Coordinates of C-alpha atoms in Angstrom, one line a residue:
Chain A
X16 CA 14.6 18.6 -14.1
X17 CA 11.6 16.9 -12.5
X18 CA 13.1 14.6 -9.9
X19 CA 16.7 15.8 -9.4
X20 CA 17.7 15.2 -5.9
X21 CA 14.3 13.7 -5.0
X22 CA 15.6 10.2 -4.7
X23 CA 15.0 6.7 -5.9
X24 CA 11.4 5.8 -6.7
X25 CA 9.9 2.3 -7.1
X26 CA 6.3 1.3 -7.6
X27 CA 4.9 -2.1 -6.8
X28 CA 1.8 -2.5 -8.9
X29 CA -0.5 -4.6 -11.1
X30 CA -1.2 -3.6 -14.7
X31 CA -4.9 -3.7 -14.3
X32 CA -5.3 -2.6 -10.7
X33 CA -7.1 0.7 -10.7
X34 CA -5.3 1.7 -7.5
X35 CA -1.9 1.0 -9.0
X36 CA -3.0 2.9 -12.2
X37 CA -3.7 6.0 -10.1
X38 CA -0.3 5.9 -8.5
X39 CA 1.5 5.4 -11.9
X40 CA -0.5 8.1 -13.6
X41 CA 0.3 10.6 -10.7
X42 CA 4.0 9.9 -11.1
X43 CA 3.7 10.3 -14.9
X44 CA 1.8 13.6 -14.6
X45 CA 4.7 14.9 -12.5
X46 CA 7.4 13.6 -14.9
X47 CA 8.8 11.4 -12.2
X48 CA 10.6 8.3 -13.5
X49 CA 10.3 5.3 -11.4
X50 CA 11.2 1.6 -11.5
X51 CA 7.9 -0.2 -12.0
X52 CA 7.7 -3.7 -10.5
X53 CA 4.7 -5.7 -11.7
X54 CA 3.5 -8.0 -8.9
X55 CA 1.9 -11.5 -8.9
X56 CA -0.9 -11.1 -6.4
X57 CA -1.6 -14.8 -6.3
X58 CA 2.0 -15.4 -5.2
X59 CA 3.0 -12.3 -3.3
X60 CA 6.7 -11.5 -3.3
X61 CA 8.9 -10.7 -0.4
X62 CA 9.3 -7.0 -1.2
X63 CA 5.5 -6.5 -1.3
X64 CA 5.0 -8.4 1.9
X65 CA 7.8 -6.4 3.6
X66 CA 6.7 -3.1 2.3
X67 CA 3.0 -3.5 3.0
X68 CA 2.7 -5.9 5.9
X69 CA -0.6 -4.5 7.1
X70 CA -2.7 -4.9 3.9
X71 CA -0.3 -6.8 1.5
X72 CA -1.8 -5.0 -1.4
X73 CA -0.7 -2.9 -4.4
X74 CA 0.2 -0.2 -5.1
X75 CA 3.1 0.5 -2.9
X76 CA 5.4 3.4 -3.6
X77 CA 8.9 3.0 -2.3
X78 CA 10.7 6.3 -2.1
X79 CA 14.3 6.2 -1.0
X80 CA 13.5 2.8 0.5
X81 CA 10.5 4.1 2.5
X82 CA 7.1 2.6 1.6
X83 CA 3.9 4.5 1.2
X84 CA 0.7 2.5 0.8
X85 CA -3.0 3.1 -0.2
X86 CA -3.5 4.7 -3.7
X87 CA -5.0 8.0 -2.6
X88 CA -2.3 8.4 0.1
X89 CA 0.3 7.8 -2.6
X90 CA -1.3 10.3 -5.0
X91 CA -1.3 13.0 -2.3
X92 CA 2.3 12.2 -1.3
X93 CA 3.4 12.5 -5.0
X94 CA 1.5 15.8 -5.2
X95 CA 3.3 17.1 -2.2
X96 CA 6.8 15.9 -2.9
X97 CA 6.9 16.9 -6.5
X98 CA 4.9 20.0 -6.0
X99 CA 6.5 22.2 -8.6
X100 CA 7.3 19.6 -11.2
X101 CA 5.5 18.5 -14.4
X102 CA 5.6 18.9 -18.1
X103 CA 2.8 21.4 -18.6
X104 CA 0.7 24.0 -16.9
X105 CA -1.5 23.1 -14.0
X106 CA 0.2 20.0 -12.8
X107 CA -1.1 20.3 -9.3
X108 CA -3.2 17.2 -8.8
X109 CA -5.3 18.6 -5.9
X110 CA -6.4 22.2 -6.2
X111 CA -4.8 24.9 -4.0
X112 CA -8.0 26.0 -2.2
X113 CA -9.1 24.1 0.9
X114 CA -12.7 23.8 -0.1
X115 CA -11.8 22.5 -3.6
X116 CA -9.5 20.0 -2.0
X117 CA -12.3 18.8 0.4
X118 CA -14.7 18.4 -2.6
X119 CA -12.1 16.4 -4.5
X120 CA -11.3 14.2 -1.5
X121 CA -15.1 13.6 -1.0
X122 CA -15.6 12.4 -4.6
X123 CA -12.5 10.2 -4.6
X124 CA -13.7 8.6 -1.3
X125 CA -17.2 8.2 -2.9
X126 CA -15.7 6.3 -5.8
X127 CA -13.8 4.0 -3.5
X128 CA -16.7 3.5 -1.0
X129 CA -19.6 3.2 -3.4
X130 CA -18.6 2.8 -7.1
X131 CA -15.7 0.4 -6.8
X132 CA -17.4 -2.2 -4.6
X133 CA -20.6 -2.2 -6.7
X134 CA -18.5 -2.6 -9.9
X135 CA -16.6 -5.5 -8.4
X136 CA -19.9 -6.9 -7.2
X137 CA -20.9 -7.3 -10.8
X138 CA -17.9 -9.4 -11.4
X139 CA -18.3 -11.4 -8.2
X140 CA -22.0 -12.1 -8.4
X141 CA -22.9 -15.7 -8.8
X142 CA -26.6 -15.2 -9.7
X143 CA -28.4 -13.0 -12.2
X144 CA -30.4 -11.3 -9.4
X145 CA -27.2 -10.5 -7.5
X146 CA -25.6 -9.1 -10.6
X147 CA -28.6 -7.0 -11.5
X148 CA -28.6 -5.6 -7.9
X149 CA -24.9 -4.7 -8.2
X150 CA -25.4 -3.2 -11.6
X151 CA -28.2 -1.0 -10.2
X152 CA -25.9 0.2 -7.5
X153 CA -23.1 0.9 -10.0
X154 CA -25.5 2.9 -12.2
X155 CA -26.7 4.9 -9.2
X156 CA -23.1 5.8 -8.3
X157 CA -22.2 6.8 -11.8
X158 CA -25.3 9.0 -12.0
X159 CA -24.0 10.8 -8.9
X160 CA -20.6 11.2 -10.5
X161 CA -22.2 12.6 -13.7
X162 CA -23.7 15.4 -11.5
X163 CA -20.4 15.8 -9.7
X164 CA -18.6 16.3 -13.0
X165 CA -21.0 19.1 -13.9
X166 CA -20.2 20.8 -10.6
X167 CA -16.5 20.2 -10.3
X168 CA -15.5 20.8 -13.9
X169 CA -17.2 24.1 -14.2
X170 CA -17.5 23.8 -17.9
X171 CA -13.9 22.6 -18.3
X172 CA -12.5 19.3 -19.6
X173 CA -11.7 17.5 -16.4
X174 CA -13.0 17.2 -12.8
X175 CA -9.7 19.0 -12.0
X176 CA -10.5 21.8 -14.5
X177 CA -8.2 22.3 -17.5
X178 CA -5.9 19.4 -16.5
X179 CA -6.2 15.9 -15.0
X180 CA -6.7 16.1 -11.3
X181 CA -7.4 14.0 -8.2
X182 CA -11.0 12.9 -9.0
X183 CA -10.0 12.3 -12.7
X184 CA -7.3 9.9 -11.5
X185 CA -9.7 8.3 -8.9
X186 CA -12.3 7.6 -11.6
X187 CA -10.2 7.3 -14.8
X188 CA -8.4 4.2 -13.4
X189 CA -11.7 2.3 -13.6
X190 CA -12.2 2.8 -17.3
X191 CA -10.5 -0.4 -18.3
X192 CA -12.9 -2.2 -15.9
X193 CA -15.9 -0.4 -17.4
X194 CA -14.7 -1.8 -20.7
X195 CA -14.3 -5.3 -19.1
X196 CA -17.9 -5.2 -17.7
X197 CA -19.1 -4.2 -21.2
X198 CA -17.3 -7.1 -22.8
X199 CA -18.2 -9.7 -20.2
X200 CA -21.8 -8.7 -19.3
X201 CA -23.0 -6.3 -22.0
X202 CA -23.4 -3.5 -19.4
X203 CA -22.5 0.1 -20.4
X204 CA -21.5 1.7 -17.2
X205 CA -21.1 5.1 -18.8
X206 CA -22.5 6.0 -22.2
X207 CA -23.5 9.0 -24.3
X208 CA -27.2 8.4 -23.7
X209 CA -27.3 8.2 -19.9
X210 CA -24.1 9.9 -18.8
X211 CA -23.1 12.2 -21.6
X212 CA -20.7 14.3 -19.6
X213 CA -18.8 11.3 -18.3
X214 CA -18.8 9.7 -21.7
X215 CA -17.1 12.7 -23.2
X216 CA -14.8 13.1 -20.3
X217 CA -13.7 9.4 -20.6
X218 CA -12.6 10.0 -24.2
X219 CA -10.6 13.1 -23.2
X220 CA -9.1 11.3 -20.3
X221 CA -8.1 8.4 -22.6
X222 CA -6.4 10.8 -24.9
X223 CA -4.0 12.2 -22.3
X224 CA -0.4 11.2 -22.5
X225 CA -0.4 9.7 -19.0
X226 CA -3.5 7.6 -19.8
X227 CA -2.1 6.4 -23.1
X228 CA 1.0 5.2 -21.3
X229 CA -0.6 3.6 -18.2
X230 CA -4.2 2.5 -18.9
X231 CA -4.4 -1.1 -20.1
X232 CA -6.8 -2.3 -22.8
X233 CA -10.1 -3.6 -21.4
X234 CA -9.3 -7.1 -22.6
X235 CA -6.4 -7.2 -20.1
X236 CA -8.9 -6.5 -17.4
X237 CA -11.2 -9.3 -18.8
X238 CA -8.3 -11.7 -18.7
X239 CA -7.5 -10.8 -15.1
X240 CA -11.2 -11.0 -14.1
X241 CA -11.3 -14.6 -15.4
X242 CA -8.3 -15.4 -13.2
X243 CA -10.0 -13.7 -10.2
X244 CA -13.2 -15.6 -10.8
X245 CA -11.4 -18.9 -10.9
X246 CA -9.7 -17.9 -7.7
X247 CA -13.0 -17.0 -6.0
X248 CA -14.7 -20.1 -7.1
X249 CA -11.8 -22.3 -5.8
X250 CA -11.8 -20.3 -2.5
X251 CA -15.6 -20.8 -2.1
X252 CA -15.3 -24.5 -2.9
X253 CA -12.6 -24.8 -0.3
X254 CA -14.6 -23.0 2.3
X255 CA -17.7 -25.1 1.6
X256 CA -15.7 -28.3 1.9
X257 CA -14.7 -27.4 5.4
Chain B
X29 CA -32.2 32.5 -0.3
X30 CA -31.2 33.9 3.0
X31 CA -27.6 35.0 3.5
X32 CA -25.3 32.0 4.4
X33 CA -24.6 31.7 8.1
X34 CA -21.1 32.9 8.8
X35 CA -18.6 30.9 10.8
X36 CA -18.4 27.2 11.6
X37 CA -21.3 24.9 12.4
X38 CA -21.2 21.2 13.1
X39 CA -24.1 18.9 12.3
X40 CA -23.5 16.0 14.6
X41 CA -24.9 13.2 16.8
X42 CA -23.9 13.1 20.4
X43 CA -22.3 9.6 20.6
X44 CA -20.8 9.5 17.1
X45 CA -17.0 8.9 17.2
X46 CA -16.8 10.5 13.7
X47 CA -18.4 13.6 15.0
X48 CA -16.3 13.7 18.0
X49 CA -13.2 13.7 15.8
X50 CA -14.4 17.1 14.5
X51 CA -15.2 18.4 18.0
X52 CA -11.8 17.4 19.3
X53 CA -10.0 18.9 16.3
X54 CA -11.8 22.3 16.6
X55 CA -11.1 22.3 20.4
X56 CA -7.4 21.6 19.8
X57 CA -7.4 24.4 17.2
X58 CA -9.2 26.8 19.4
X59 CA -11.9 27.2 16.8
X60 CA -15.4 28.4 17.9
X61 CA -18.3 26.6 16.3
X62 CA -22.1 26.1 16.7
X63 CA -22.9 22.5 17.6
X64 CA -26.2 21.4 16.0
X65 CA -27.4 18.0 17.4
X66 CA -29.2 16.0 14.7
X67 CA -32.1 13.6 15.0
X68 CA -31.0 10.8 12.8
X69 CA -34.4 9.2 12.9
X70 CA -36.0 12.3 11.5
X71 CA -33.3 14.0 9.4
X72 CA -33.5 17.8 9.2
X73 CA -33.8 19.8 6.0
X74 CA -30.4 21.3 6.8
X75 CA -28.7 17.9 7.0
X76 CA -30.4 16.6 3.9
X77 CA -29.4 19.7 2.0
X78 CA -25.8 19.7 3.3
X79 CA -25.1 16.1 2.7
X80 CA -27.5 15.0 0.0
X81 CA -25.2 12.1 -1.2
X82 CA -24.8 10.2 2.1
X83 CA -27.3 12.0 4.5
X84 CA -24.9 11.4 7.3
X85 CA -23.2 13.3 10.1
X86 CA -20.8 14.8 10.8
X87 CA -21.1 17.7 8.4
X88 CA -19.1 20.9 8.9
X89 CA -20.6 24.1 7.5
X90 CA -18.1 26.9 6.9
X91 CA -19.9 30.1 6.0
X92 CA -22.7 27.9 4.9
X93 CA -20.6 25.6 2.7
X94 CA -20.7 21.9 3.6
X95 CA -17.7 19.7 4.1
X96 CA -18.6 16.0 4.6
X97 CA -16.7 12.9 5.9
X98 CA -14.8 13.3 9.2
X99 CA -11.3 12.8 8.0
X100 CA -11.9 15.2 5.1
X101 CA -13.2 17.7 7.6
X102 CA -10.0 17.3 9.7
X103 CA -7.8 18.0 6.7
X104 CA -10.1 20.9 5.7
X105 CA -9.6 22.4 9.2
X106 CA -5.9 22.1 8.9
X107 CA -5.9 23.8 5.4
X108 CA -8.5 26.5 6.0
X109 CA -7.0 27.5 9.3
X110 CA -3.3 27.3 8.8
X111 CA -2.4 29.4 11.7
X112 CA -3.9 26.9 14.1
X113 CA -2.0 23.9 15.5
X114 CA -1.6 21.4 12.6
X115 CA -3.1 17.9 12.9
X116 CA -1.0 16.6 9.9
X117 CA 2.7 17.4 10.4
X118 CA 3.5 20.4 8.1
X119 CA 6.4 20.1 5.7
X120 CA 6.9 16.3 6.1
X121 CA 5.2 14.5 3.2
X122 CA 6.3 11.1 4.4
X123 CA 5.0 11.6 8.0
X124 CA 1.7 13.0 6.4
X125 CA 1.4 9.9 4.3
X126 CA 1.9 7.6 7.3
X127 CA -0.7 9.6 9.2
X128 CA -3.2 9.4 6.4
X129 CA -2.6 5.6 6.1
X130 CA -3.2 4.9 9.7
X131 CA -6.3 7.2 9.9
X132 CA -7.6 5.3 6.9
X133 CA -6.9 2.0 8.7
X134 CA -8.9 3.1 11.7
X135 CA -11.7 4.2 9.4
X136 CA -11.8 0.9 7.5
X137 CA -11.5 -1.4 10.5
X138 CA -12.5 -0.2 14.0
X139 CA -16.1 0.8 13.8
X140 CA -17.2 -2.1 11.5
X141 CA -15.5 -4.8 13.6
X142 CA -16.8 -3.2 16.8
X143 CA -20.3 -3.3 15.4
X144 CA -20.0 -7.0 14.6
X145 CA -18.8 -7.6 18.1
X146 CA -22.0 -6.4 19.7
X147 CA -24.4 -7.4 16.9
X148 CA -23.4 -11.0 16.3
X149 CA -23.2 -14.1 18.4
X150 CA -21.4 -17.5 18.4
X151 CA -18.8 -18.2 15.7
X152 CA -19.1 -14.8 13.9
X153 CA -18.8 -12.9 17.1
X154 CA -15.7 -15.0 18.0
X155 CA -14.3 -14.0 14.6
X156 CA -15.0 -10.4 15.3
X157 CA -13.3 -10.6 18.7
X158 CA -10.2 -12.2 17.1
X159 CA -10.2 -9.4 14.5
X160 CA -10.6 -6.6 17.0
X161 CA -7.6 -7.9 19.1
X162 CA -5.6 -8.0 15.8
X163 CA -6.6 -4.5 14.9
X164 CA -5.7 -3.1 18.4
X165 CA -2.3 -4.9 18.3
X166 CA -1.6 -3.5 14.8
X167 CA -2.4 0.0 16.0
X168 CA -0.3 -0.5 19.0
X169 CA 2.6 -1.5 16.7
X170 CA 2.1 1.7 14.7
X171 CA 2.2 3.7 18.0
X172 CA 5.4 2.1 19.1
X173 CA 7.2 3.9 21.9
X174 CA 5.8 7.3 21.0
X175 CA 3.5 9.2 23.4
X176 CA 1.1 9.9 20.5
X177 CA 0.7 8.5 17.0
X178 CA 1.8 12.0 15.9
X179 CA 5.0 11.6 17.9
X180 CA 5.3 14.3 20.6
X181 CA 2.3 16.0 19.1
X182 CA -1.3 15.0 19.5
X183 CA -2.1 14.7 15.8
X184 CA -4.2 13.4 12.9
X185 CA -4.2 9.7 13.8
X186 CA -4.7 10.5 17.5
X187 CA -7.8 12.6 16.7
X188 CA -9.0 9.9 14.3
X189 CA -8.8 7.1 16.8
X190 CA -9.3 8.6 20.3
X191 CA -13.1 8.7 20.1
X192 CA -13.1 4.9 19.9
X193 CA -11.4 4.8 23.3
X194 CA -14.8 5.5 24.7
X195 CA -16.0 2.3 23.0
X196 CA -13.2 0.1 24.5
X197 CA -15.2 -0.8 27.5
X198 CA -18.0 -2.1 25.3
X199 CA -15.6 -4.0 23.0
X200 CA -14.1 -5.5 26.2
X201 CA -17.5 -6.6 27.6
X202 CA -18.8 -8.0 24.3
X203 CA -15.5 -9.5 23.2
X204 CA -14.5 -10.7 26.7
X205 CA -11.0 -9.4 26.5
X206 CA -9.0 -6.6 28.1
X207 CA -7.4 -3.8 26.1
X208 CA -4.9 -3.3 28.8
X209 CA -3.9 -6.9 28.5
X210 CA -3.8 -7.3 24.7
X211 CA -2.4 -3.8 23.9
X212 CA -1.0 -2.2 27.1
X213 CA 0.7 0.7 25.2
X214 CA -2.5 1.5 23.5
X215 CA -4.4 1.5 26.8
X216 CA -1.7 3.9 28.2
X217 CA -2.1 6.1 25.1
X218 CA -5.9 6.2 25.7
X219 CA -5.4 7.3 29.2
X220 CA -2.8 9.9 28.1
X221 CA -5.2 11.3 25.6
X222 CA -8.1 11.3 28.1
X223 CA -6.1 13.8 30.1
X224 CA -6.2 16.4 27.3
X225 CA -9.0 18.9 27.8
X226 CA -10.2 18.6 24.2
X227 CA -10.7 14.9 24.7
X228 CA -12.1 15.0 28.2
X229 CA -14.7 17.6 27.2
X230 CA -15.8 15.9 24.0
X231 CA -16.0 12.2 24.8
X232 CA -18.9 10.6 26.6
X233 CA -18.2 8.2 29.5
X234 CA -17.7 4.6 28.4
X235 CA -20.7 3.4 30.4
X236 CA -22.9 5.8 28.5
X237 CA -21.6 4.4 25.2
X238 CA -22.3 0.9 26.5
X239 CA -25.8 2.0 27.4
X240 CA -26.3 3.4 23.9
X241 CA -25.3 0.1 22.3
X242 CA -27.9 -1.6 24.5
X243 CA -30.5 0.8 23.0
X244 CA -29.2 0.1 19.5
X245 CA -29.4 -3.6 20.1
X246 CA -33.0 -3.4 21.1
X247 CA -33.7 -1.2 18.0
X248 CA -32.1 -3.7 15.7
X249 CA -33.8 -6.6 17.5
X250 CA -30.6 -8.1 18.5
X251 CA -31.0 -9.7 21.9

């Protein structure tokens, strides 16, 4: 049994948060059942504030009452605690060899440092020029990842090889947001013409059991983006009024 | 293509706290390596080849294969050389997660806020000063009563943060505050770390760092 004797697991998340999606998928890949607690980030609850006092963000994994924060820290924690678990072959999220692990960590960090901010920049932009600039950065990042896929996958289905791995989780959680950006701005972040490897990978990723269970539809991301935009506009107006 | 160079090489820049993390880690682990100082104004073929994505230091080359990003390098050293003293506590996933969280916190907060302290003036500088004090207090909270972030062992977070202790003097001067006053336990930790050979041999004197910032300011046209 996957989590016998491994204790009580709770996850504080948001359905569309790519970071929470990573954590949820990692648990799902390991066959770990957890109590999922959807958070309202506009009115943060007591448990969230107590469990992540430093950043006050999701996801937070609470294992036997002890909180773990930051999505990639959580994914590595899950990989280490439920090392031998899972419902298929190759359920290790990070590969065993040190160099492979370093490469996986590098690309996950790249996604967080370069791709995610640029993608969110498309949402946040208040002028066409600013949006175009962020779109350009996003496309550049995705181009790098297309090359990375060729190197990491070594002809197999995922960055992690035959099964979903660390970089797959790090990038796959953004797919609903790629969809949202397509709906809202007509921008195709990955497509068969420009990033054929990633386009094919995205389909395979979406077909996995874990993705089917956890990834929301793009329109959920669109809905949330609109809430965020309203929030940013209000915050900017309040700041300007000072 | 010539045979890949065996062993460890570090592409680095003398004052970089990120590079110093790697130097200190290898010293703690007793690992020999070749130090290759880089000219960041005129990047070498080797650097550009080894880190084509970011073109930054530090880069660790192990038998010619590059590992980039300082915290990734630290974890690589732990995993590739498992018989050396571990930076991340072995066999304790929760402690490892806490260490990764705090090292990530240092990465996200300290250098950027510090840069704003010496680059900006007026209101934005005051903001940066307030933030830096907050950051130092938060890190002091994480340290608690322990001798090191790693507990009794000088570990991952200690290595990640200790190079910035050479920048404390500069933060104090630009921010007009005293680390010993706002975060006394952190100041004591810095002194304790400074007594370790790996740290003493691999950090530059705070006055040198202050001088370096002066040079940077001129370069960026910040008066």
